[in-house]
């Protein structure tokens, strides 16, 4: 689906489960904010997506409101841990002072935290149980971190191999390139060399980020499967239902 006003938008269909079945197209989508959708974009989405889960903090969602369409169910389900709550003012985030003083392992620490005790992802799995017909879209500001972990958890719960999950995550590096380039032009006057390093770190989709989340889940629970069961109640029966609903026969 070619959308003119979406950030980092893609269909998660096409991935193959470890059982050898292909995830149907048109079921699960991921993206950044939907505030710049065009009327043509809305026409396309209206026929396909019936549920939108917005992982942004309430102030972000209010400041940069999604363009929605008739018949869609919208839920704002903040996914950030309290210590990582976002300001609605993007300019305050990309200051020289902030980018030059990012704490070591800042993003890796976020990714180690996101999968645990997260009501936003719990609701995502609940919507998967409820879905019938149209698909679901999950998004945050740029579709990288909160959505990156959400999409990874979803694919892992659907039985997709870790290597494919990582491959999907890393597509964001390319998918965000136009948006990153636009920000670099906007903030070029404040970006010293050190700030530029911070910018590339914060705005990148790096393998070390998602690896931090995956390794933390394995360390705490022993395996991804045990983590999904204990943290989100993903039982064999639930997975079997999803296999039947969302995969090609």
Coordinates of C-alpha atoms in Angstrom, one line a residue:
X1 CA 0.0 0.0 0.0
X2 CA 1.6 3.3 -1.1
X3 CA 0.7 6.1 1.2
X4 CA 1.9 9.6 0.7
X5 CA 1.4 11.0 4.2
X6 CA 2.5 8.1 6.4
X7 CA 5.8 7.6 8.1
X8 CA 7.5 4.2 8.0
X9 CA 4.3 2.4 7.0
X10 CA 4.3 -1.3 6.1
X11 CA 2.2 -4.4 6.1
X12 CA 3.5 -7.2 8.4
X13 CA 2.0 -9.9 6.2
X14 CA 4.2 -12.3 4.3
X15 CA 6.3 -13.5 7.2
X16 CA 6.5 -17.3 7.6
X17 CA 5.9 -19.0 11.0
X18 CA 8.2 -21.7 12.2
X19 CA 5.4 -24.1 11.3
X20 CA 5.8 -23.0 7.7
X21 CA 2.6 -21.0 7.2
X22 CA 2.6 -17.5 5.7
X23 CA 1.0 -14.6 7.6
X24 CA -1.8 -13.1 5.6
X25 CA -1.5 -9.6 4.1
X26 CA -4.0 -7.0 5.3
X27 CA -4.1 -8.1 8.9
X28 CA -1.3 -6.3 10.7
X29 CA 0.3 -2.9 9.9
X30 CA 2.9 -0.7 11.6
X31 CA 3.8 2.9 11.1
X32 CA 4.6 6.3 12.6
X33 CA 2.0 9.0 13.4
X34 CA -1.0 9.3 11.1
X35 CA -1.3 13.1 11.3
X36 CA -0.2 13.8 7.8
X37 CA -2.4 11.3 5.9
X38 CA -3.8 12.6 2.6
X39 CA -7.5 12.1 1.6
X40 CA -6.3 9.4 -0.9
X41 CA -4.4 7.7 2.0
X42 CA -7.6 7.7 4.1
X43 CA -9.6 6.1 1.2
X44 CA -7.1 3.2 1.1
X45 CA -6.9 2.7 4.8
X46 CA -10.7 2.8 5.3
X47 CA -11.1 -0.3 3.3
X48 CA -8.4 -2.2 5.1
X49 CA -7.9 -1.1 8.7
X50 CA -10.5 -1.3 11.4
X51 CA -8.5 -0.7 14.5
X52 CA -5.7 1.7 15.4
X53 CA -3.6 1.4 18.5
X54 CA -1.5 4.6 19.2
X55 CA 1.4 3.9 21.6
X56 CA 2.3 7.5 22.0
X57 CA 1.9 9.4 25.3
X58 CA -1.3 11.4 25.6
X59 CA 0.4 14.7 25.2
X60 CA 2.1 13.5 22.0
X61 CA -1.2 12.2 20.6
X62 CA -3.1 15.4 21.4
X63 CA -0.3 17.6 20.0
X64 CA -0.1 15.7 16.7
X65 CA -3.5 14.1 16.2
X66 CA -4.0 11.2 13.9
X67 CA -6.2 11.6 10.8
X68 CA -8.8 8.9 11.3
X69 CA -11.7 7.6 9.1
X70 CA -15.3 6.6 9.6
X71 CA -15.7 3.2 11.2
X72 CA -12.2 2.9 12.6
X73 CA -11.7 2.1 16.3
X74 CA -8.9 4.3 17.8
X75 CA -7.2 3.6 21.2
X76 CA -4.5 5.6 22.7
X77 CA -2.4 3.1 24.8
X78 CA 0.8 4.7 26.0
X79 CA 3.7 2.2 25.9
X80 CA 6.6 4.3 27.3
X81 CA 7.8 3.6 30.8
X82 CA 7.4 6.6 33.0
X83 CA 11.1 7.5 32.9
X84 CA 11.0 7.7 29.1
X85 CA 7.8 9.8 28.7
X86 CA 8.0 12.0 25.6
X87 CA 7.5 15.8 25.4
X88 CA 4.9 16.8 22.7
X89 CA 7.4 19.5 21.6
X90 CA 9.8 17.8 19.2
X91 CA 12.1 20.9 19.3
X92 CA 12.8 20.4 22.9
X93 CA 13.9 16.8 22.2
X94 CA 16.4 17.7 19.5
X95 CA 18.3 20.4 21.3
X96 CA 22.1 20.5 21.2
X97 CA 22.3 20.0 24.9
X98 CA 20.1 16.9 24.9
X99 CA 21.8 15.2 22.0
X100 CA 25.3 15.9 23.3
X101 CA 24.4 14.4 26.7
X102 CA 22.5 11.1 26.0
X103 CA 23.3 8.7 28.9
X104 CA 25.3 5.5 27.9
X105 CA 23.1 2.7 26.7
X106 CA 20.0 5.0 26.9
X107 CA 18.1 3.3 24.1
X108 CA 19.2 -0.3 25.0
X109 CA 17.9 0.4 28.5
X110 CA 14.6 1.5 27.1
X111 CA 14.3 -1.6 25.0
X112 CA 15.1 -3.8 28.0
X113 CA 12.2 -2.2 29.9
X114 CA 9.5 -1.9 27.2
X115 CA 8.4 -5.6 27.0
X116 CA 7.7 -5.9 30.7
X117 CA 4.4 -5.1 32.5
X118 CA 3.3 -3.1 29.5
X119 CA -0.5 -2.5 29.4
X120 CA -0.3 -1.2 25.8
X121 CA 1.1 -4.5 24.5
X122 CA -1.4 -6.4 26.6
X123 CA -4.2 -4.5 24.9
X124 CA -2.6 -5.2 21.5
X125 CA -2.8 -8.9 22.1
X126 CA -6.4 -8.4 23.3
X127 CA -7.3 -6.8 20.0
X128 CA -5.7 -9.7 18.2
X129 CA -8.2 -12.0 20.0
X130 CA -11.1 -9.7 19.0
X131 CA -10.2 -9.1 15.4
X132 CA -12.6 -10.2 12.7
X133 CA -12.5 -8.8 9.2
X134 CA -10.4 -5.6 8.9
X135 CA -6.8 -5.3 10.1
X136 CA -5.1 -3.6 13.0
X137 CA -2.5 -0.8 12.8
X138 CA -0.1 -0.1 15.6
X139 CA 2.0 3.1 15.7
X140 CA 3.9 5.6 17.8
X141 CA 5.6 8.8 16.7
X142 CA 7.9 7.4 14.0
X143 CA 7.2 3.7 14.2
X144 CA 10.6 2.7 15.5
X145 CA 10.9 2.0 19.3
X146 CA 7.5 1.5 20.9
X147 CA 6.1 0.1 17.7
X148 CA 9.3 -1.8 17.0
X149 CA 9.0 -3.7 20.3
X150 CA 5.2 -4.1 19.8
X151 CA 5.6 -5.5 16.3
X152 CA 8.4 -7.8 17.5
X153 CA 6.3 -9.1 20.3
X154 CA 3.4 -9.7 18.0
X155 CA 5.4 -11.5 15.4
X156 CA 7.1 -13.7 18.1
X157 CA 3.7 -14.5 19.5
X158 CA 2.5 -15.5 16.1
X159 CA 5.4 -18.0 15.8
X160 CA 7.7 -16.0 13.4
X161 CA 11.4 -16.8 13.7
X162 CA 13.6 -14.3 15.6
X163 CA 15.7 -13.7 12.5
X164 CA 12.7 -12.6 10.5
X165 CA 11.5 -10.4 13.4
X166 CA 14.9 -8.7 13.4
X167 CA 14.8 -8.3 9.6
X168 CA 11.5 -6.6 9.9
X169 CA 12.7 -4.3 12.6
X170 CA 15.8 -3.3 10.6
X171 CA 13.6 -2.2 7.7
X172 CA 12.8 0.9 9.8
X173 CA 16.3 2.1 9.2
X174 CA 15.5 2.5 5.5
X175 CA 11.8 3.4 6.1
X176 CA 12.7 6.4 8.3
X177 CA 15.4 7.8 6.0
X178 CA 13.2 10.5 4.4
X179 CA 11.9 11.6 7.9
X180 CA 15.4 11.6 9.4
X181 CA 16.7 13.7 6.4
X182 CA 13.9 16.2 7.0
X183 CA 14.8 16.5 10.6
X184 CA 18.5 17.0 9.8
X185 CA 17.6 19.9 7.6
X186 CA 15.3 21.4 10.3
X187 CA 17.8 21.1 13.1
X188 CA 21.1 21.5 11.2
X189 CA 22.0 24.7 12.9
X190 CA 22.1 23.1 16.3
X191 CA 23.8 19.8 15.5
X192 CA 27.5 19.8 16.4
X193 CA 29.5 16.7 15.5
X194 CA 28.7 15.2 19.0
X195 CA 25.1 16.2 18.7
X196 CA 24.9 14.6 15.2
X197 CA 26.2 11.3 16.7
X198 CA 23.5 11.5 19.3
X199 CA 20.9 12.2 16.6
X200 CA 22.0 9.2 14.5
X201 CA 21.9 7.0 17.7
X202 CA 18.5 8.1 18.8
X203 CA 16.9 8.1 15.4
X204 CA 18.4 4.8 14.2
X205 CA 16.9 1.3 14.2
X206 CA 20.0 -0.5 15.4
X207 CA 20.2 -4.3 15.9
X208 CA 21.6 -3.8 19.4
X209 CA 18.3 -2.1 20.4
X210 CA 16.0 -5.0 19.6
X211 CA 18.6 -7.5 20.7
X212 CA 18.6 -5.9 24.2
X213 CA 14.8 -6.5 24.5
X214 CA 15.1 -10.1 23.2
X215 CA 18.0 -11.0 25.5
X216 CA 16.3 -9.4 28.5
X217 CA 13.1 -11.5 27.9
X218 CA 15.2 -14.7 27.6
X219 CA 17.3 -13.8 30.7
X220 CA 14.2 -13.1 32.9
X221 CA 12.0 -15.9 31.7
X222 CA 14.3 -18.6 30.2
X223 CA 12.9 -18.4 26.7
X224 CA 10.7 -16.2 24.5
X225 CA 7.8 -18.7 24.7
X226 CA 7.9 -18.7 28.5
X227 CA 8.1 -14.9 28.6
X228 CA 5.0 -14.6 26.4
X229 CA 3.1 -17.0 28.6
X230 CA 4.0 -15.5 32.0
X231 CA 3.9 -11.9 30.9
X232 CA 1.0 -11.8 28.5
X233 CA -0.8 -15.1 28.9
X234 CA 0.0 -16.3 25.4
X235 CA -1.0 -19.9 25.7
X236 CA -0.7 -22.7 23.1
X237 CA -4.5 -22.5 22.6
X238 CA -4.3 -18.7 22.0
X239 CA -1.5 -19.2 19.5
X240 CA -3.4 -22.0 17.7
X241 CA -6.4 -19.7 17.3
X242 CA -4.2 -17.0 15.8
X243 CA -2.6 -19.5 13.5
X244 CA -6.1 -20.4 12.2
X245 CA -7.2 -16.7 11.9
X246 CA -4.2 -15.0 10.5
X247 CA -2.2 -17.4 8.4
X248 CA -2.7 -18.9 5.0
X249 CA -3.8 -22.5 5.1

